[in-house]
């Protein structure tokens, strides 16, 4: 059974930092791309970042470039999203997702989704 379990969300003041984790199981981690998406109330889901577990290539949305960093620990089957200089507009539920290719994640149509973790940034 495929599982993607997010953790690390919470409440932080603007300018602060959080690190999200996505622990994956049930598939060959090294063959997959893992991405982070977010959805704020009343807004469409937005792709934030993704990483290829096979070659380490990454993608970032323009809204988070220079502030967020995605990384992968293949030994732990875990992907991290380090979020710095957080802004109130980063407030959303953050979802981890996986696909057997970067294209699926970047296109917003990955094979698997996690349950999400809430990130709230206060002003």
C-alpha atoms as a PDB file:
ATOM      1  CA  UNK A   1       0.000   0.000   0.000  1.00  0.00           C
ATOM      2  CA  UNK A   2       1.377   3.393  -0.991  1.00  0.00           C
ATOM      3  CA  UNK A   3       1.594   5.911   1.817  1.00  0.00           C
ATOM      4  CA  UNK A   4       2.760   9.502   1.863  1.00  0.00           C
ATOM      5  CA  UNK A   5       2.756  10.975   5.351  1.00  0.00           C
ATOM      6  CA  UNK A   6       3.386  14.674   5.809  1.00  0.00           C
ATOM      7  CA  UNK A   7       4.548  16.290   9.028  1.00  0.00           C
ATOM      8  CA  UNK A   8       6.068  19.532  10.224  1.00  0.00           C
ATOM      9  CA  UNK A   9       3.250  21.964   9.631  1.00  0.00           C
ATOM     10  CA  UNK A  10       2.196  24.509  12.216  1.00  0.00           C
ATOM     11  CA  UNK A  11       1.776  28.143  13.104  1.00  0.00           C
ATOM     12  CA  UNK A  12       4.654  30.533  12.552  1.00  0.00           C
ATOM     13  CA  UNK A  13       5.076  34.291  12.386  1.00  0.00           C
ATOM     14  CA  UNK A  14       5.883  36.029   9.145  1.00  0.00           C
ATOM     15  CA  UNK A  15       9.593  35.808   8.435  1.00  0.00           C
ATOM     16  CA  UNK A  16       9.897  32.523  10.262  1.00  0.00           C
ATOM     17  CA  UNK A  17      10.758  29.046   9.040  1.00  0.00           C
ATOM     18  CA  UNK A  18       9.266  25.571   8.969  1.00  0.00           C
ATOM     19  CA  UNK A  19      10.476  22.264   7.589  1.00  0.00           C
ATOM     20  CA  UNK A  20       7.947  19.869   6.169  1.00  0.00           C
ATOM     21  CA  UNK A  21       8.665  16.164   5.833  1.00  0.00           C
ATOM     22  CA  UNK A  22       7.079  13.593   3.557  1.00  0.00           C
ATOM     23  CA  UNK A  23       7.735   9.981   4.498  1.00  0.00           C
ATOM     24  CA  UNK A  24       7.020   7.610   1.624  1.00  0.00           C
ATOM     25  CA  UNK A  25       6.401   3.872   1.553  1.00  0.00           C
ATOM     26  CA  UNK A  26       4.874   1.243  -0.704  1.00  0.00           C
ATOM     27  CA  UNK A  27       6.787   2.054  -3.875  1.00  0.00           C
ATOM     28  CA  UNK A  28      10.378   2.197  -5.132  1.00  0.00           C
ATOM     29  CA  UNK A  29      11.334   5.615  -3.856  1.00  0.00           C
ATOM     30  CA  UNK A  30      14.407   5.989  -6.080  1.00  0.00           C
ATOM     31  CA  UNK A  31      12.237   5.673  -9.208  1.00  0.00           C
ATOM     32  CA  UNK A  32       9.801   8.414  -8.283  1.00  0.00           C
ATOM     33  CA  UNK A  33       9.520  12.172  -8.256  1.00  0.00           C
ATOM     34  CA  UNK A  34       8.090  13.705  -5.102  1.00  0.00           C
ATOM     35  CA  UNK A  35       6.402  17.061  -5.044  1.00  0.00           C
ATOM     36  CA  UNK A  36       4.745  19.530  -2.724  1.00  0.00           C
ATOM     37  CA  UNK A  37       1.488  21.252  -3.515  1.00  0.00           C
ATOM     38  CA  UNK A  38      -0.548  23.692  -1.470  1.00  0.00           C
ATOM     39  CA  UNK A  39      -4.117  24.845  -1.367  1.00  0.00           C
ATOM     40  CA  UNK A  40      -5.373  27.890   0.463  1.00  0.00           C
ATOM     41  CA  UNK A  41      -9.067  28.384   1.292  1.00  0.00           C
ATOM     42  CA  UNK A  42     -10.975  29.502  -1.760  1.00  0.00           C
ATOM     43  CA  UNK A  43      -7.987  29.098  -4.056  1.00  0.00           C
ATOM     44  CA  UNK A  44      -6.892  26.500  -6.559  1.00  0.00           C
ATOM     45  CA  UNK A  45      -4.254  23.978  -5.692  1.00  0.00           C
ATOM     46  CA  UNK A  46      -0.761  25.209  -6.571  1.00  0.00           C
ATOM     47  CA  UNK A  47       2.389  23.262  -7.296  1.00  0.00           C
ATOM     48  CA  UNK A  48       5.177  24.453  -5.002  1.00  0.00           C
ATOM     49  CA  UNK A  49       8.227  22.299  -5.655  1.00  0.00           C
ATOM     50  CA  UNK A  50       9.290  18.831  -6.683  1.00  0.00           C
ATOM     51  CA  UNK A  51      12.400  16.681  -6.819  1.00  0.00           C
ATOM     52  CA  UNK A  52      13.440  13.641  -8.760  1.00  0.00           C
ATOM     53  CA  UNK A  53      14.670  10.949  -6.393  1.00  0.00           C
ATOM     54  CA  UNK A  54      16.709   9.396  -9.198  1.00  0.00           C
ATOM     55  CA  UNK A  55      18.789  12.359 -10.344  1.00  0.00           C
ATOM     56  CA  UNK A  56      18.038  15.111  -7.830  1.00  0.00           C
ATOM     57  CA  UNK A  57      16.658  17.554 -10.363  1.00  0.00           C
ATOM     58  CA  UNK A  58      14.314  20.101  -8.826  1.00  0.00           C
ATOM     59  CA  UNK A  59      11.529  22.467  -9.729  1.00  0.00           C
ATOM     60  CA  UNK A  60      10.224  25.505  -7.858  1.00  0.00           C
ATOM     61  CA  UNK A  61       7.244  27.730  -8.407  1.00  0.00           C
ATOM     62  CA  UNK A  62       8.218  31.363  -8.926  1.00  0.00           C
ATOM     63  CA  UNK A  63       6.353  32.318  -5.749  1.00  0.00           C
ATOM     64  CA  UNK A  64       8.754  30.318  -3.555  1.00  0.00           C
ATOM     65  CA  UNK A  65      12.071  30.526  -5.422  1.00  0.00           C
ATOM     66  CA  UNK A  66      14.857  31.682  -3.135  1.00  0.00           C
ATOM     67  CA  UNK A  67      12.813  30.984   0.001  1.00  0.00           C
ATOM     68  CA  UNK A  68      11.976  27.265  -0.153  1.00  0.00           C
ATOM     69  CA  UNK A  69      14.394  24.377  -0.624  1.00  0.00           C
ATOM     70  CA  UNK A  70      13.414  20.810  -1.435  1.00  0.00           C
ATOM     71  CA  UNK A  71      15.691  17.885  -0.621  1.00  0.00           C
ATOM     72  CA  UNK A  72      15.538  14.122  -0.562  1.00  0.00           C
ATOM     73  CA  UNK A  73      17.011  11.527   1.779  1.00  0.00           C
ATOM     74  CA  UNK A  74      16.763   8.350  -0.262  1.00  0.00           C
ATOM     75  CA  UNK A  75      18.014   6.214   2.634  1.00  0.00           C
ATOM     76  CA  UNK A  76      14.997   7.323   4.657  1.00  0.00           C
ATOM     77  CA  UNK A  77      12.516   7.498   1.765  1.00  0.00           C
ATOM     78  CA  UNK A  78      11.779  11.022   2.883  1.00  0.00           C
ATOM     79  CA  UNK A  79      11.527  14.365   1.119  1.00  0.00           C
ATOM     80  CA  UNK A  80      11.848  17.651   2.963  1.00  0.00           C
ATOM     81  CA  UNK A  81      10.659  21.145   2.184  1.00  0.00           C
ATOM     82  CA  UNK A  82      12.584  23.814   4.051  1.00  0.00           C
ATOM     83  CA  UNK A  83      10.513  26.979   4.062  1.00  0.00           C
ATOM     84  CA  UNK A  84      12.228  30.219   5.056  1.00  0.00           C
ATOM     85  CA  UNK A  85      11.109  33.838   5.068  1.00  0.00           C
ATOM     86  CA  UNK A  86       7.512  32.709   5.295  1.00  0.00           C
ATOM     87  CA  UNK A  87       4.765  35.120   4.331  1.00  0.00           C
ATOM     88  CA  UNK A  88       1.075  35.177   5.264  1.00  0.00           C
ATOM     89  CA  UNK A  89       0.276  34.261   1.654  1.00  0.00           C
ATOM     90  CA  UNK A  90       2.103  30.955   2.189  1.00  0.00           C
ATOM     91  CA  UNK A  91      -0.734  29.904   4.496  1.00  0.00           C
ATOM     92  CA  UNK A  92      -2.294  26.746   3.081  1.00  0.00           C
ATOM     93  CA  UNK A  93      -2.645  23.021   3.458  1.00  0.00           C
ATOM     94  CA  UNK A  94       0.511  21.503   2.036  1.00  0.00           C
ATOM     95  CA  UNK A  95       0.275  18.142   0.300  1.00  0.00           C
ATOM     96  CA  UNK A  96       2.995  15.709  -0.643  1.00  0.00           C
ATOM     97  CA  UNK A  97       2.552  13.812  -3.909  1.00  0.00           C
ATOM     98  CA  UNK A  98       4.438  11.198  -5.901  1.00  0.00           C
ATOM     99  CA  UNK A  99       4.651  10.129  -9.516  1.00  0.00           C
ATOM    100  CA  UNK A 100       6.983   7.904 -11.479  1.00  0.00           C
ATOM    101  CA  UNK A 101       8.085  10.914 -13.495  1.00  0.00           C
ATOM    102  CA  UNK A 102       8.722  14.614 -12.932  1.00  0.00           C
ATOM    103  CA  UNK A 103       6.266  15.382 -15.700  1.00  0.00           C
ATOM    104  CA  UNK A 104       3.349  13.977 -13.758  1.00  0.00           C
ATOM    105  CA  UNK A 105       4.156  16.031 -10.699  1.00  0.00           C
ATOM    106  CA  UNK A 106       4.881  19.267 -12.556  1.00  0.00           C
ATOM    107  CA  UNK A 107       1.638  18.823 -14.495  1.00  0.00           C
ATOM    108  CA  UNK A 108      -0.265  18.538 -11.242  1.00  0.00           C
ATOM    109  CA  UNK A 109      -1.419  14.980 -11.905  1.00  0.00           C
ATOM    110  CA  UNK A 110       0.702  12.714  -9.699  1.00  0.00           C
ATOM    111  CA  UNK A 111      -0.216   9.129  -9.000  1.00  0.00           C
ATOM    112  CA  UNK A 112      -0.331   9.399  -5.218  1.00  0.00           C
ATOM    113  CA  UNK A 113      -1.252  12.022  -2.642  1.00  0.00           C
ATOM    114  CA  UNK A 114      -0.732  12.474   1.066  1.00  0.00           C
ATOM    115  CA  UNK A 115      -3.339  13.753   3.482  1.00  0.00           C
ATOM    116  CA  UNK A 116      -1.836  17.213   3.922  1.00  0.00           C
ATOM    117  CA  UNK A 117      -0.442  19.322   6.728  1.00  0.00           C
ATOM    118  CA  UNK A 118      -1.590  22.806   7.675  1.00  0.00           C
ATOM    119  CA  UNK A 119       0.821  25.712   7.516  1.00  0.00           C
ATOM    120  CA  UNK A 120      -0.351  29.009   8.966  1.00  0.00           C
ATOM    121  CA  UNK A 121       1.753  32.156   8.785  1.00  0.00           C
ATOM    122  CA  UNK A 122       0.607  35.041  10.942  1.00  0.00           C
ATOM    123  CA  UNK A 123       1.348  38.654  10.103  1.00  0.00           C
END
